[in-house]
Amino acid sequence: MEKYEKIQEENNKLLKTFEEWLLNRNYSRKAVKRLISDVDLFINQFIAMEEEISPREVDGYNLDYFFRWCIDKWMLNTASGLISVVSSIQLFYEYLNDSEPLDNIGELREICAKKNFYVKRFNSHERLLHR
């Protein structure tokens, strides 16, 4: 089994416990589905495959790189989609920090708090593509 496959296996378990955590906090099934989808994009389709690291190994650089990657690769169709992903990942890291405190939670919170920066970048990227 390749490293990323092992990480993805662990990530899928983590997504299940995250889903339970959300449902216990009375998030609707529809909201949970969107949150899980957003986080899956990050932990399974990006950091596991591209970086070969687990969610607990992510630092501010990895997170910032992911948001820029989404914009540059046109992974999200709208600025609101980008905001959704940022918010979902922020909530996921709050969940991880609640279950076992993260040393770099402040750094991750800081990156997620830059939503307006990423939206501006998205909008300027969108203008360049549609000229």
mmCIF file of C-alpha atoms in Angstrom:
data_model
loop_
_atom_site.group_PDB
_atom_site.id
_atom_site.type_symbol
_atom_site.label_atom_id
_atom_site.label_comp_id
_atom_site.label_asym_id
_atom_site.label_seq_id
_atom_site.Cartn_x
_atom_site.Cartn_y
_atom_site.Cartn_z
ATOM 1 C CA MET A 1 0.000 0.000 0.000
ATOM 2 C CA GLU A 2 1.361 3.385 -0.974
ATOM 3 C CA LYS A 3 1.774 6.051 1.661
ATOM 4 C CA TYR A 4 -1.048 8.223 0.340
ATOM 5 C CA GLU A 5 -3.436 5.233 0.366
ATOM 6 C CA LYS A 6 -2.656 4.614 4.025
ATOM 7 C CA ILE A 7 -3.188 8.292 4.807
ATOM 8 C CA GLN A 8 -6.500 8.253 2.908
ATOM 9 C CA GLU A 9 -7.635 5.218 4.889
ATOM 10 C CA GLU A 10 -6.955 7.074 8.144
ATOM 11 C CA ASN A 11 -8.576 10.208 6.729
ATOM 12 C CA ASN A 12 -11.772 8.334 5.932
ATOM 13 C CA LYS A 13 -11.989 7.222 9.569
ATOM 14 C CA LEU A 14 -11.377 10.803 10.605
ATOM 15 C CA LEU A 15 -14.153 12.030 8.295
ATOM 16 C CA LYS A 16 -16.571 9.589 9.953
ATOM 17 C CA THR A 17 -15.763 10.890 13.431
ATOM 18 C CA PHE A 18 -15.962 14.481 12.156
ATOM 19 C CA GLU A 19 -19.403 13.700 10.728
ATOM 20 C CA GLU A 20 -20.537 12.329 14.107
ATOM 21 C CA TRP A 21 -19.130 15.421 15.842
ATOM 22 C CA LEU A 22 -21.117 17.676 13.483
ATOM 23 C CA LEU A 23 -24.338 15.700 13.878
ATOM 24 C CA ASN A 24 -23.967 15.831 17.676
ATOM 25 C CA ARG A 25 -23.835 19.623 17.321
ATOM 26 C CA ASN A 26 -27.130 19.607 15.408
ATOM 27 C CA TYR A 27 -25.803 20.446 11.960
ATOM 28 C CA SER A 28 -28.316 19.449 9.285
ATOM 29 C CA ARG A 29 -27.594 16.427 7.107
ATOM 30 C CA LYS A 30 -27.294 18.760 4.103
ATOM 31 C CA ALA A 31 -24.723 20.954 5.883
ATOM 32 C CA VAL A 32 -22.792 17.897 7.058
ATOM 33 C CA LYS A 33 -22.660 16.519 3.518
ATOM 34 C CA ARG A 34 -21.216 19.819 2.213
ATOM 35 C CA LEU A 35 -18.715 20.097 5.074
ATOM 36 C CA ILE A 36 -17.502 16.527 4.580
ATOM 37 C CA SER A 37 -17.194 17.052 0.828
ATOM 38 C CA ASP A 38 -15.151 20.230 1.316
ATOM 39 C CA VAL A 39 -12.839 18.629 3.872
ATOM 40 C CA ASP A 40 -12.475 15.484 1.736
ATOM 41 C CA LEU A 41 -11.184 17.626 -1.132
ATOM 42 C CA PHE A 42 -8.497 18.978 1.168
ATOM 43 C CA ILE A 43 -7.442 15.912 3.156
ATOM 44 C CA ASN A 44 -7.833 13.139 0.577
ATOM 45 C CA GLN A 45 -7.462 14.790 -2.792
ATOM 46 C CA PHE A 46 -4.822 17.313 -1.880
ATOM 47 C CA ILE A 47 -2.668 16.699 1.184
ATOM 48 C CA ALA A 48 -2.774 12.890 1.008
ATOM 49 C CA MET A 49 -2.002 12.725 -2.714
ATOM 50 C CA GLU A 50 0.014 15.887 -3.352
ATOM 51 C CA GLU A 51 1.855 16.305 -0.056
ATOM 52 C CA GLU A 52 1.570 12.785 1.435
ATOM 53 C CA ILE A 53 0.899 14.162 4.909
ATOM 54 C CA SER A 54 -1.905 13.679 7.411
ATOM 55 C CA PRO A 55 -4.247 16.474 8.530
ATOM 56 C CA ARG A 56 -2.423 16.824 11.860
ATOM 57 C CA GLU A 57 0.842 17.487 9.994
ATOM 58 C CA VAL A 58 -0.597 20.435 8.062
ATOM 59 C CA ASP A 59 0.862 23.845 8.790
ATOM 60 C CA GLY A 60 -0.051 27.335 7.633
ATOM 61 C CA TYR A 61 2.051 27.003 4.489
ATOM 62 C CA ASN A 62 0.232 23.808 3.398
ATOM 63 C CA LEU A 63 -3.148 25.378 4.042
ATOM 64 C CA ASP A 64 -2.341 28.619 2.235
ATOM 65 C CA TYR A 65 -0.898 26.616 -0.676
ATOM 66 C CA PHE A 66 -4.116 24.587 -0.894
ATOM 67 C CA PHE A 67 -6.343 27.673 -1.051
ATOM 68 C CA ARG A 68 -4.133 29.202 -3.756
ATOM 69 C CA TRP A 69 -4.064 25.857 -5.593
ATOM 70 C CA CYS A 70 -7.883 25.774 -5.602
ATOM 71 C CA ILE A 71 -7.938 29.228 -7.148
ATOM 72 C CA ASP A 72 -5.159 28.592 -9.681
ATOM 73 C CA LYS A 73 -6.521 25.194 -10.762
ATOM 74 C CA TRP A 74 -10.060 26.577 -10.858
ATOM 75 C CA MET A 75 -11.249 23.873 -8.435
ATOM 76 C CA LEU A 76 -14.192 25.984 -7.265
ATOM 77 C CA ASN A 77 -16.659 27.727 -9.531
ATOM 78 C CA THR A 78 -17.581 30.649 -7.310
ATOM 79 C CA ALA A 79 -16.166 32.852 -4.585
ATOM 80 C CA SER A 80 -18.875 31.520 -2.267
ATOM 81 C CA GLY A 81 -17.628 27.985 -3.001
ATOM 82 C CA LEU A 82 -14.162 29.076 -1.935
ATOM 83 C CA ILE A 83 -15.528 30.634 1.259
ATOM 84 C CA SER A 84 -17.391 27.396 1.952
ATOM 85 C CA VAL A 85 -14.199 25.359 1.646
ATOM 86 C CA VAL A 86 -12.236 27.744 3.873
ATOM 87 C CA SER A 87 -15.002 27.689 6.508
ATOM 88 C CA SER A 88 -15.332 23.899 6.352
ATOM 89 C CA ILE A 89 -11.610 23.396 6.811
ATOM 90 C CA GLN A 90 -11.577 25.897 9.654
ATOM 91 C CA LEU A 91 -14.356 23.956 11.403
ATOM 92 C CA PHE A 92 -12.525 20.672 10.748
ATOM 93 C CA TYR A 93 -9.407 22.005 12.456
ATOM 94 C CA GLU A 94 -11.488 23.213 15.408
ATOM 95 C CA TYR A 95 -12.800 19.636 15.653
ATOM 96 C CA LEU A 96 -9.266 18.207 15.507
ATOM 97 C CA ASN A 97 -8.072 20.691 18.107
ATOM 98 C CA ASP A 98 -10.996 19.785 20.405
ATOM 99 C CA SER A 99 -10.153 16.093 20.177
ATOM 100 C CA GLU A 100 -6.402 16.577 20.661
ATOM 101 C CA PRO A 101 -4.906 20.079 20.887
ATOM 102 C CA LEU A 102 -2.824 21.100 17.892
ATOM 103 C CA ASP A 103 0.439 22.960 18.443
ATOM 104 C CA ASN A 104 -0.166 25.150 15.403
ATOM 105 C CA ILE A 105 -3.899 25.844 15.730
ATOM 106 C CA GLY A 106 -3.226 29.602 15.913
ATOM 107 C CA GLU A 107 -1.390 29.518 12.590
ATOM 108 C CA LEU A 108 -4.192 27.513 10.947
ATOM 109 C CA ARG A 109 -6.839 29.875 12.338
ATOM 110 C CA GLU A 110 -4.878 32.834 10.986
ATOM 111 C CA ILE A 111 -4.788 31.377 7.462
ATOM 112 C CA CYS A 112 -8.512 30.563 7.537
ATOM 113 C CA ALA A 113 -9.273 34.091 8.760
ATOM 114 C CA LYS A 114 -7.878 35.462 5.460
ATOM 115 C CA LYS A 115 -11.110 34.689 3.578
ATOM 116 C CA ASN A 116 -11.322 38.182 2.079
ATOM 117 C CA PHE A 117 -7.765 37.890 0.753
ATOM 118 C CA TYR A 118 -8.582 34.601 -0.984
ATOM 119 C CA VAL A 119 -11.853 35.966 -2.386
ATOM 120 C CA LYS A 120 -10.018 38.971 -3.861
ATOM 121 C CA ARG A 121 -7.461 36.624 -5.376
ATOM 122 C CA PHE A 122 -10.257 34.428 -6.748
ATOM 123 C CA ASN A 123 -12.068 37.407 -8.255
ATOM 124 C CA SER A 124 -8.924 38.766 -9.891
ATOM 125 C CA HIS A 125 -8.117 35.295 -11.243
ATOM 126 C CA GLU A 126 -11.664 35.016 -12.585
ATOM 127 C CA ARG A 127 -11.329 38.374 -14.392
ATOM 128 C CA LEU A 128 -8.083 37.253 -16.013
ATOM 129 C CA LEU A 129 -9.659 34.019 -17.257
ATOM 130 C CA HIS A 130 -12.707 35.738 -18.747
ATOM 131 C CA ARG A 131 -11.013 38.488 -20.714
#
